[in-house]
Amino acid sequence: MTNIIEVVRALIDVSTVDPTTKEKMKSALVGSQGEPRDSTDVKIRRLFDHETHCLEVVKQYKEELKFMYSIQEEVRKERAQFFSTTLREVTQNLASSPIDSKVASQWLQELIRSYTQSLDLSDSLVRTDTFDMIGEIRAKARATALEPSAPSEKSMRTGNE
């Protein structure tokens, strides 16, 4: 597109019309920022269409995103409850029982290790599923970039077609 603009500008420059008309022709050809007006409108339209498509994709995954968030929240709450309430109750019960303190201490350490490992595994699985879903969302959002009417990822960053 830029080459065409340059060719038209060169043709205007070598034309035999008066300088005022040449300037009017150039300003009609190019917008105030040096870009062809039609090209700017097309870019804005493509960007708007792409953003609309991305929003629609996110809307499609809205419930899944909420579900993943709620699971992550549950794991965090369960971890907090274990260390603030459950562990304290177990420690008190062991202290009041006739179990040897060394055995109780070892058992508590094993309980903490095992429960923490279980929570970490749950958190890891949820995180993996979340990242997979984010990957799907990104892939669907990029699908418009593969369509001929959509701007490429590079052009969206640089502002060029």
GROMACS .gro file of C-alpha atoms in nm:
model
  161
    1MET     CA    1   0.000   0.000   0.000
    2THR     CA    2   0.284   0.238   0.081
    3ASN     CA    3   0.441   0.182  -0.261
    4ILE     CA    4   0.118   0.283  -0.434
    5ILE     CA    5   0.102   0.600  -0.227
    6GLU     CA    6   0.462   0.682  -0.317
    7VAL     CA    7   0.392   0.624  -0.688
    8VAL     CA    8   0.085   0.848  -0.677
    9ARG     CA    9   0.283   1.115  -0.491
   10ALA     CA   10   0.557   1.099  -0.756
   11LEU     CA   11   0.299   1.129  -1.032
   12ILE     CA   12   0.146   1.430  -0.860
   13ASP     CA   13   0.490   1.589  -0.829
   14VAL     CA   14   0.569   1.550  -1.201
   15SER     CA   15   0.225   1.658  -1.313
   16THR     CA   16   0.184   1.992  -1.487
   17VAL     CA   17  -0.082   2.127  -1.249
   18ASP     CA   18  -0.010   2.431  -1.035
   19PRO     CA   19   0.155   2.381  -0.689
   20THR     CA   20  -0.164   2.463  -0.495
   21THR     CA   21  -0.357   2.192  -0.676
   22LYS     CA   22  -0.069   1.948  -0.619
   23GLU     CA   23  -0.087   2.010  -0.244
   24LYS     CA   24  -0.464   1.965  -0.244
   25MET     CA   25  -0.425   1.637  -0.432
   26LYS     CA   26  -0.164   1.513  -0.185
   27SER     CA   27  -0.370   1.611   0.117
   28ALA     CA   28  -0.675   1.439  -0.031
   29LEU     CA   29  -0.467   1.125  -0.082
   30VAL     CA   30  -0.315   1.115   0.261
   31GLY     CA   31  -0.466   1.170   0.606
   32SER     CA   32  -0.321   1.409   0.860
   33GLN     CA   33  -0.084   1.146   0.998
   34GLY     CA   34   0.066   1.048   0.667
   35GLU     CA   35  -0.142   0.734   0.621
   36PRO     CA   36  -0.400   0.676   0.353
   37ARG     CA   37  -0.742   0.744   0.503
   38ASP     CA   38  -0.893   0.423   0.370
   39SER     CA   39  -0.606   0.221   0.513
   40THR     CA   40  -0.651   0.375   0.858
   41ASP     CA   41  -1.024   0.306   0.850
   42VAL     CA   42  -0.961  -0.052   0.743
   43LYS     CA   43  -0.706  -0.102   1.021
   44ILE     CA   44  -0.940   0.041   1.282
   45ARG     CA   45  -1.225  -0.177   1.156
   46ARG     CA   46  -1.005  -0.488   1.158
   47LEU     CA   47  -0.879  -0.413   1.506
   48PHE     CA   48  -1.235  -0.357   1.629
   49ASP     CA   49  -1.349  -0.683   1.467
   50HIS     CA   50  -1.056  -0.869   1.621
   51GLU     CA   51  -1.123  -0.728   1.968
   52THR     CA   52  -1.493  -0.811   1.932
   53HIS     CA   53  -1.400  -1.167   1.835
   54CYS     CA   54  -1.167  -1.197   2.136
   55LEU     CA   55  -1.445  -1.076   2.365
   56GLU     CA   56  -1.684  -1.332   2.218
   57VAL     CA   57  -1.429  -1.609   2.275
   58VAL     CA   58  -1.387  -1.504   2.639
   59LYS     CA   59  -1.766  -1.497   2.676
   60GLN     CA   60  -1.780  -1.854   2.542
   61TYR     CA   61  -1.543  -1.963   2.819
   62LYS     CA   62  -1.702  -1.750   3.091
   63GLU     CA   63  -1.849  -2.039   3.290
   64GLU     CA   64  -1.533  -2.248   3.263
   65LEU     CA   65  -1.326  -1.954   3.382
   66LYS     CA   66  -1.558  -1.900   3.678
   67PHE     CA   67  -1.540  -2.271   3.760
   68MET     CA   68  -1.158  -2.274   3.750
   69TYR     CA   69  -1.146  -1.965   3.969
   70SER     CA   70  -1.383  -2.122   4.224
   71ILE     CA   71  -1.176  -2.442   4.238
   72GLN     CA   72  -0.857  -2.243   4.296
   73GLU     CA   73  -1.036  -2.047   4.567
   74GLU     CA   74  -1.154  -2.370   4.733
   75VAL     CA   75  -0.800  -2.511   4.738
   76ARG     CA   76  -0.670  -2.190   4.897
   77LYS     CA   77  -0.949  -2.195   5.157
   78GLU     CA   78  -0.889  -2.562   5.233
   79ARG     CA   79  -0.518  -2.496   5.283
   80ALA     CA   80  -0.590  -2.205   5.515
   81GLN     CA   81  -0.849  -2.403   5.710
   82PHE     CA   82  -0.614  -2.697   5.752
   83PHE     CA   83  -0.335  -2.488   5.901
   84SER     CA   84  -0.558  -2.259   6.107
   85THR     CA   85  -0.822  -2.497   6.240
   86THR     CA   86  -0.779  -2.865   6.159
   87LEU     CA   87  -0.412  -2.891   6.253
   88ARG     CA   88  -0.473  -2.712   6.583
   89GLU     CA   89  -0.760  -2.951   6.670
   90VAL     CA   90  -0.553  -3.258   6.582
   91THR     CA   91  -0.261  -3.127   6.788
   92GLN     CA   92  -0.488  -3.068   7.088
   93ASN     CA   93  -0.642  -3.416   7.056
   94LEU     CA   94  -0.298  -3.577   7.036
   95ALA     CA   95  -0.176  -3.378   7.334
   96SER     CA   96  -0.470  -3.493   7.545
   97SER     CA   97  -0.435  -3.858   7.439
   98PRO     CA   98  -0.201  -4.113   7.599
   99ILE     CA   99   0.016  -4.125   7.283
  100ASP     CA  100   0.388  -4.065   7.331
  101SER     CA  101   0.485  -3.708   7.234
  102LYS     CA  102   0.760  -3.828   6.995
  103VAL     CA  103   0.516  -4.052   6.811
  104ALA     CA  104   0.256  -3.774   6.804
  105SER     CA  105   0.514  -3.529   6.671
  106GLN     CA  106   0.621  -3.768   6.395
  107TRP     CA  107   0.260  -3.837   6.308
  108LEU     CA  108   0.184  -3.462   6.291
  109GLN     CA  109   0.485  -3.402   6.067
  110GLU     CA  110   0.372  -3.682   5.837
  111LEU     CA  111   0.016  -3.545   5.836
  112ILE     CA  112   0.141  -3.197   5.743
  113ARG     CA  113   0.370  -3.334   5.471
  114SER     CA  114   0.102  -3.560   5.327
  115TYR     CA  115  -0.175  -3.301   5.337
  116THR     CA  116   0.047  -3.029   5.193
  117GLN     CA  117   0.153  -3.264   4.914
  118SER     CA  118  -0.213  -3.342   4.841
  119LEU     CA  119  -0.306  -2.974   4.830
  120ASP     CA  120  -0.005  -2.896   4.610
  121LEU     CA  121  -0.110  -3.170   4.369
  122SER     CA  122  -0.467  -3.038   4.358
  123ASP     CA  123  -0.337  -2.687   4.298
  124SER     CA  124  -0.105  -2.811   4.024
  125LEU     CA  125  -0.386  -2.994   3.844
  126VAL     CA  126  -0.613  -2.690   3.858
  127ARG     CA  127  -0.332  -2.465   3.739
  128THR     CA  128  -0.255  -2.700   3.449
  129ASP     CA  129  -0.621  -2.709   3.344
  130THR     CA  130  -0.636  -2.330   3.371
  131PHE     CA  131  -0.328  -2.287   3.151
  132ASP     CA  132  -0.472  -2.533   2.899
  133MET     CA  133  -0.795  -2.334   2.887
  134ILE     CA  134  -0.603  -2.009   2.844
  135GLY     CA  135  -0.417  -2.174   2.555
  136GLU     CA  136  -0.748  -2.269   2.394
  137ILE     CA  137  -0.880  -1.917   2.435
  138ARG     CA  138  -0.565  -1.770   2.281
  139ALA     CA  139  -0.581  -2.016   1.990
  140LYS     CA  140  -0.942  -1.924   1.917
  141ALA     CA  141  -0.863  -1.554   1.946
  142ARG     CA  142  -0.571  -1.593   1.706
  143ALA     CA  143  -0.793  -1.773   1.457
  144THR     CA  144  -0.907  -1.435   1.329
  145ALA     CA  145  -0.546  -1.342   1.261
  146LEU     CA  146  -0.535  -1.626   1.008
  147GLU     CA  147  -0.834  -1.494   0.819
  148PRO     CA  148  -0.747  -1.268   0.524
  149SER     CA  149  -0.948  -0.974   0.655
  150ALA     CA  150  -0.792  -0.980   1.000
  151PRO     CA  151  -0.474  -0.796   1.094
  152SER     CA  152  -0.167  -1.003   1.161
  153GLU     CA  153  -0.019  -1.012   1.508
  154LYS     CA  154   0.285  -0.820   1.381
  155SER     CA  155   0.074  -0.552   1.216
  156MET     CA  156  -0.126  -0.504   1.533
  157ARG     CA  157   0.197  -0.440   1.725
  158THR     CA  158   0.357  -0.216   1.465
  159GLY     CA  159   0.048  -0.056   1.316
  160ASN     CA  160   0.142  -0.173   0.965
  161GLU     CA  161  -0.055  -0.398   0.737
   0.00000   0.00000   0.00000
